[in-house]
XYZ file of N, CA and C in Angstrom:
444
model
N 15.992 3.866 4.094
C 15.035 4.044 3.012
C 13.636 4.106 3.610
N 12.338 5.090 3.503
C 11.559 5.177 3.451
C 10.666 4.929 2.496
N 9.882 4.048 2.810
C 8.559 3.723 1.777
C 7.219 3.629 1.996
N 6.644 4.613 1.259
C 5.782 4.694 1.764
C 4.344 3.947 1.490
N 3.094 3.732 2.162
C 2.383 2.839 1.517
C 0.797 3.306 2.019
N 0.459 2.937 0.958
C -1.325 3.805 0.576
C -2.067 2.349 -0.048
N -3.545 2.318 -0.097
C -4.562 1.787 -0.384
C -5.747 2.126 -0.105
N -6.637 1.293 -1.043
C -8.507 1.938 -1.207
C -8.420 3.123 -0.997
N -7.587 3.968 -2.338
C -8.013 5.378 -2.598
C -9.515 5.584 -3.075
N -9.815 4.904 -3.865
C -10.805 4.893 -4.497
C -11.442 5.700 -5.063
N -10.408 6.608 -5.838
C -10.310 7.970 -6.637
C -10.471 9.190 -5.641
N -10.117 8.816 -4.416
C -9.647 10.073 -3.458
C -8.282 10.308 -2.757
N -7.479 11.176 -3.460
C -5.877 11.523 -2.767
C -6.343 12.821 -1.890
N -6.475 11.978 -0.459
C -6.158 13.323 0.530
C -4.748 13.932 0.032
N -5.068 15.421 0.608
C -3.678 16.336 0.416
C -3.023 15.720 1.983
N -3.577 15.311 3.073
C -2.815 14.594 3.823
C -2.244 13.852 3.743
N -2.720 12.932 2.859
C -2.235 11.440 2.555
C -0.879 11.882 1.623
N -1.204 12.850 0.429
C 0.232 13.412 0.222
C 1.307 14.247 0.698
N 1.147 15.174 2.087
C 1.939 15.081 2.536
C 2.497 14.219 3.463
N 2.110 13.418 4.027
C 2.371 11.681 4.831
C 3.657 11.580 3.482
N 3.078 10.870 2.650
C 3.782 10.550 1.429
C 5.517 11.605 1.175
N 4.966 13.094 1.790
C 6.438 13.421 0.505
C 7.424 12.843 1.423
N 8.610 12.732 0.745
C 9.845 12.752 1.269
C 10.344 10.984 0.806
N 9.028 10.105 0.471
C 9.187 8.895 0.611
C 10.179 8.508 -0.751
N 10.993 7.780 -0.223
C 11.866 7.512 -1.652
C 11.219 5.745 -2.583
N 9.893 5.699 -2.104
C 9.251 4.555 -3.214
C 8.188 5.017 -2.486
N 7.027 4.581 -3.058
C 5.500 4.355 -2.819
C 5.131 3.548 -3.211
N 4.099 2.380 -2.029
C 3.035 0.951 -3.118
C 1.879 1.265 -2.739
N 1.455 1.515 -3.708
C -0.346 1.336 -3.326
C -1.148 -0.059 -3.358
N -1.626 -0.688 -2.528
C -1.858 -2.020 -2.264
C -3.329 -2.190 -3.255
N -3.895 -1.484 -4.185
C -4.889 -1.854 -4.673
C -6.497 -1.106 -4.684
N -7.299 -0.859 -5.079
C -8.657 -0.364 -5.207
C -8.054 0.885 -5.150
N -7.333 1.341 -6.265
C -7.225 3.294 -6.280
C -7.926 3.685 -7.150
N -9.165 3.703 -7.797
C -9.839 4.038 -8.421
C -10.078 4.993 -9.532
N -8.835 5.666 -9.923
C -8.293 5.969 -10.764
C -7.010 6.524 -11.782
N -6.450 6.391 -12.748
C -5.175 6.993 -13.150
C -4.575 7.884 -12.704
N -5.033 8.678 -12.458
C -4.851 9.803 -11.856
C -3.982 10.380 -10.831
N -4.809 9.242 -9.747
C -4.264 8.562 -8.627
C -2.342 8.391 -8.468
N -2.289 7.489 -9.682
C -0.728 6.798 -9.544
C -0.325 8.058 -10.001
N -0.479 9.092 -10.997
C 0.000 10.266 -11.804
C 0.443 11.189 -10.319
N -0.208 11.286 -9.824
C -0.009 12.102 -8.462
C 0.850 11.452 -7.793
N 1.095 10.435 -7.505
C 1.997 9.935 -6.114
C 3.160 9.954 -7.173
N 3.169 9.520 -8.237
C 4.139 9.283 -9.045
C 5.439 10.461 -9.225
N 4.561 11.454 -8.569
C 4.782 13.362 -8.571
C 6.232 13.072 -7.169
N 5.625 12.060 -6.517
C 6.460 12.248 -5.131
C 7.838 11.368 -5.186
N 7.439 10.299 -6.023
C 8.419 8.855 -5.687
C 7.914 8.231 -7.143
N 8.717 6.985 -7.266
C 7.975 5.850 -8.055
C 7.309 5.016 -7.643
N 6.618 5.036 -8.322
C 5.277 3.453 -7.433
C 5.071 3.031 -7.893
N 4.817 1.551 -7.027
C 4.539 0.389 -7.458
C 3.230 -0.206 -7.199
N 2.195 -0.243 -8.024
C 0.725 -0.481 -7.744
C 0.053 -1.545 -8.085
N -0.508 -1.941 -7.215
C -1.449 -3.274 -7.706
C -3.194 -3.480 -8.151
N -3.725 -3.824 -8.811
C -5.016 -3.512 -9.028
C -5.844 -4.490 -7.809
N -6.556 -3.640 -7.622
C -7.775 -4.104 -6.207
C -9.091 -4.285 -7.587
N -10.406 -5.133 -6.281
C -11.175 -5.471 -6.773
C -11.910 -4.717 -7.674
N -12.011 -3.338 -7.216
C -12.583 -2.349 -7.669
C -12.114 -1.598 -8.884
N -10.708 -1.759 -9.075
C -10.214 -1.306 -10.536
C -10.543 -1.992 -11.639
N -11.222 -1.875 -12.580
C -12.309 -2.192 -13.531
C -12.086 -1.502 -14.899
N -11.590 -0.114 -14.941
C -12.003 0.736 -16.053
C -10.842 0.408 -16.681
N -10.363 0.772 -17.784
C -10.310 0.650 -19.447
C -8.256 0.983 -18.627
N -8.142 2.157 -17.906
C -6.860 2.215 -17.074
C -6.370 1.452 -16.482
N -7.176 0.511 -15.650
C -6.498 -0.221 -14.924
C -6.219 -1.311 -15.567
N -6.279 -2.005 -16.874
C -5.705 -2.795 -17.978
C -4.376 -3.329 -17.483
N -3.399 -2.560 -17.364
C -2.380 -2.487 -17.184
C -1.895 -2.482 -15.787
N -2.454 -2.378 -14.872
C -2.241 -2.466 -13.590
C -1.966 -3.788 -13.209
N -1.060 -4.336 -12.767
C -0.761 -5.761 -12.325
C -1.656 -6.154 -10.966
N -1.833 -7.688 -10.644
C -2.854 -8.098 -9.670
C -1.669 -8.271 -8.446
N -0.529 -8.847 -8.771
C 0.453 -8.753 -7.671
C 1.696 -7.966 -8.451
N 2.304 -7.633 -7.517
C 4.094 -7.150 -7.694
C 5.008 -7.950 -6.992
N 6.314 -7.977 -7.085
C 7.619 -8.619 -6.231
C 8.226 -6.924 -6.435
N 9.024 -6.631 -5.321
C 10.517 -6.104 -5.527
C 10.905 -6.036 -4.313
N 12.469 -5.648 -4.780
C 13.298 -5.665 -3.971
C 13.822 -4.322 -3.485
N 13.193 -3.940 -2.530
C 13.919 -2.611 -1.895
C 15.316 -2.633 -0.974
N 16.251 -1.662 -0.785
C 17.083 -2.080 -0.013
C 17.658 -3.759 0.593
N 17.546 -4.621 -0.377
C 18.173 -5.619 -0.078
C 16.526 -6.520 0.300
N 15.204 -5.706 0.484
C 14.056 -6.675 1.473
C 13.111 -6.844 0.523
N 12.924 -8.175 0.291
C 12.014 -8.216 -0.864
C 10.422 -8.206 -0.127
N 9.696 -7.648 -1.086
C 8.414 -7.289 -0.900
C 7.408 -7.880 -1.785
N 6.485 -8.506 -1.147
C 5.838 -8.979 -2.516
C 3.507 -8.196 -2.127
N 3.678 -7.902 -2.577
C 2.336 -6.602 -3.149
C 1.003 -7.182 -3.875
N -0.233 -7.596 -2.917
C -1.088 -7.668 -3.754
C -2.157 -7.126 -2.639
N -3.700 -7.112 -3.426
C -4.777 -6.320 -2.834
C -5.571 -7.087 -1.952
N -5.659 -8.154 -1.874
C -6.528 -9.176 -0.775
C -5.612 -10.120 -0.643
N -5.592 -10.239 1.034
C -4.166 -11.091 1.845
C -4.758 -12.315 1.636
N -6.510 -12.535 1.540
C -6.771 -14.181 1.265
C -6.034 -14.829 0.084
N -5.811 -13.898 -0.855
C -5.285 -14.444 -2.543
C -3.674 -14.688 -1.791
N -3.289 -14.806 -0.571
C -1.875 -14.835 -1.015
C -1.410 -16.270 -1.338
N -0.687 -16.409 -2.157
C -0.022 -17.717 -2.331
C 0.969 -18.353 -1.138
N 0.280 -19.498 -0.564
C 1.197 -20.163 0.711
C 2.508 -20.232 0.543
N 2.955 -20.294 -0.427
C 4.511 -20.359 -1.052
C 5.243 -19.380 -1.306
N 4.308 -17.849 -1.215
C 5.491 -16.923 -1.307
C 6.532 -16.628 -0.683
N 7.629 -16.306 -0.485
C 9.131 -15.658 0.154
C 8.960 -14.404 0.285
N 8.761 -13.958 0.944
C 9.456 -12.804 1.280
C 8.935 -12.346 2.223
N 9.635 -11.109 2.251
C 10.106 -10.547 4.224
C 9.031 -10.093 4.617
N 8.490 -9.070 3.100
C 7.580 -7.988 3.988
C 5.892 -8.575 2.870
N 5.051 -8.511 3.107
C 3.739 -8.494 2.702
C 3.080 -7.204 2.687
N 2.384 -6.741 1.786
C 1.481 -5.214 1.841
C 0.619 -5.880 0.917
N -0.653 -5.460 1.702
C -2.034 -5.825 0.904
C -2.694 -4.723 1.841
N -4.338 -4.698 0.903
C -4.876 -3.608 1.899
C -6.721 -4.343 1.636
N -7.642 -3.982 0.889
C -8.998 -4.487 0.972
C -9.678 -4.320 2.037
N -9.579 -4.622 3.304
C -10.381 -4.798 4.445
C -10.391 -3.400 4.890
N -9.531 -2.200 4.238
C -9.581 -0.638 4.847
C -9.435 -0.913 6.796
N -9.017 -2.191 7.193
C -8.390 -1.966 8.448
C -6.836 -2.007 8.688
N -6.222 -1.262 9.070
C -4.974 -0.960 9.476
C -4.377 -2.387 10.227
N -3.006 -2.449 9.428
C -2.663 -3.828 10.452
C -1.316 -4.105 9.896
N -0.568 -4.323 11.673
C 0.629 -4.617 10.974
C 1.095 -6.054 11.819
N 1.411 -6.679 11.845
C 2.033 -8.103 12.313
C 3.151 -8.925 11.364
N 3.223 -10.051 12.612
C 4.660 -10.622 11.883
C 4.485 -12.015 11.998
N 4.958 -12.669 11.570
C 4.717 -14.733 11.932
C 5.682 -15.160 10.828
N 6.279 -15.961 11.902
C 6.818 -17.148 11.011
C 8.287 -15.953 10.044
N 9.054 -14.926 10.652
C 9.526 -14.004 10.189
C 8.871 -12.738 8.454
N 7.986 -13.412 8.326
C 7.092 -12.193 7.460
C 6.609 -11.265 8.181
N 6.873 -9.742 7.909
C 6.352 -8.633 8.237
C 4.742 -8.398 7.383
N 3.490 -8.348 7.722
C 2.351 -8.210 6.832
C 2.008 -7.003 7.799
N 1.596 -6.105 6.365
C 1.450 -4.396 6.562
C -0.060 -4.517 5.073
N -1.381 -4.216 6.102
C -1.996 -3.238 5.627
C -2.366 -1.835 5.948
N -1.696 -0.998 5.229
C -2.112 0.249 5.595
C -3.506 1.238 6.072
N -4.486 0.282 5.751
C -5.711 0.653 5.667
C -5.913 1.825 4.388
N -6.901 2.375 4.747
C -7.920 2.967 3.561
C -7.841 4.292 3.674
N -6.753 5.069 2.339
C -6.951 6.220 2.803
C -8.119 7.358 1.648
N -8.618 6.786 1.158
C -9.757 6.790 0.310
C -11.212 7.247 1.598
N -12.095 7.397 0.725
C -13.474 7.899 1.032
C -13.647 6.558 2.463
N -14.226 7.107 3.329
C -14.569 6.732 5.007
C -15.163 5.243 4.836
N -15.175 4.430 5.252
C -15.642 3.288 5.199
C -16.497 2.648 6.543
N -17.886 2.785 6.885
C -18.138 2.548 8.204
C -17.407 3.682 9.087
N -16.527 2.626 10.366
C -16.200 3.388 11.609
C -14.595 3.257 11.029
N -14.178 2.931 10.540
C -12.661 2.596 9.565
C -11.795 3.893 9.936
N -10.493 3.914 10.566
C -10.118 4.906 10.206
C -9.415 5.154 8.741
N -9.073 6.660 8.474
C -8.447 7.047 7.249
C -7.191 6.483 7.569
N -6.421 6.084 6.953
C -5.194 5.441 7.576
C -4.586 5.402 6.331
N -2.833 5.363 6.273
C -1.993 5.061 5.225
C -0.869 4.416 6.390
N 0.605 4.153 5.541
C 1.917 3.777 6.605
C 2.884 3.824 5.964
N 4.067 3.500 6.270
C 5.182 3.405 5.669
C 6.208 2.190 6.384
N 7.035 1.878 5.416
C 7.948 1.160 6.294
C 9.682 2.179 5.859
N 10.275 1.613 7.140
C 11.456 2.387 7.361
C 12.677 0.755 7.401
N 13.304 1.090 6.232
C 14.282 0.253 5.751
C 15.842 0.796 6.173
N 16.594 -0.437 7.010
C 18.250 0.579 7.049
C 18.942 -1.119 7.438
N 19.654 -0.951 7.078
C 20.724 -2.167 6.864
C 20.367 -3.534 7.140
N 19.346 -4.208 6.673
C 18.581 -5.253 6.463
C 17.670 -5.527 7.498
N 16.945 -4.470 7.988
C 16.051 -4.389 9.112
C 14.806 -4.097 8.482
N 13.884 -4.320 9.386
C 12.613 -3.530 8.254
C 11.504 -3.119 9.470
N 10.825 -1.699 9.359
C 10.062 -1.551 10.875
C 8.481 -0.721 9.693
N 7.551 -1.014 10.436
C 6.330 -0.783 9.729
C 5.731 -0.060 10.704
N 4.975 1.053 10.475
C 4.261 2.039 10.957
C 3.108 2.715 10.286
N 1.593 2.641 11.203
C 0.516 3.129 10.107
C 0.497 4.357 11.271
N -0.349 5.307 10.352
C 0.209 6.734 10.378
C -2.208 6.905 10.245
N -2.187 7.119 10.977
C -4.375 7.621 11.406
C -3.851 9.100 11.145
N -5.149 9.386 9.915
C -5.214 10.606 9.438
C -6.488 11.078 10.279
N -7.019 10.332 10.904
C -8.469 10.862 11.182
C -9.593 9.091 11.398
């Protein structure tokens, strides 16, 4: 299973960032996508699962949840937009948050934590960055993918 993972669009979908994306059989966007629109498009590729970042504010993002849980291929994932908010007590395998628009993937204590970075408007020296993780019989491998 491929999944793919995006953050701090911030109402910008590179056409890179969607082709990175096709083929992915889920998408999470970790937060600050700055508009509806946004999820309407990836939504085009896969289903996604999105979390609202600091920056989602407008009258749309109402409905946008602050964290997610699921369970992909057997690996539960749990999804929010700033890794400081995480709760010390959560379970699970894999972590995706994004905010800092720096790319990062590490592991401790058996948690996989994946921010994809920012594939939204340039931030400083930041690269454009998105990733995916690659799921197959209870394994889990994370890869960020520099657009520029």
């Amino acid at each position: 299973m491929r999944v793919g993972l995006i953050s701090d669009t911030h109402g910008l979908l590179r056409p890179e960032a969607l082709e990175f994306l096709r083929g992915a059989d889920h998408i999470v966007h970790a937060g600050d996508i700055g508009a509806a629109e946004i999820l309407s498009e990836l939504r085009k590729l896969a289903p996604v699962t999105a979390v609202r970042g600091n920056n989602d504010t407008g009258r749309w993002a109402r409905g946008v949840p602050a964290t997610a849980e699921l369970t992909l291929a057997g690996i539960r994932i749990h999804v929010l937009h700033d890794i400081a908010e995480l709760d010390a007590g959560e379970k699970a395998r894999v972590v995706i948050s994004g905010h800092s628009h720096k790319p990062l993937i590490s592991e401790n204590d058996g948690v996989l934590y994946v921010n994809p970075g920012s594939a939204g408007p340039r931030r400083f020296t930041l690269p454009i960055a998105l990733g995916e993780l690659k799921i197959s019989r209870g394994s889990v491998r994370a890869r960020i993918e520099v657009l520029s």
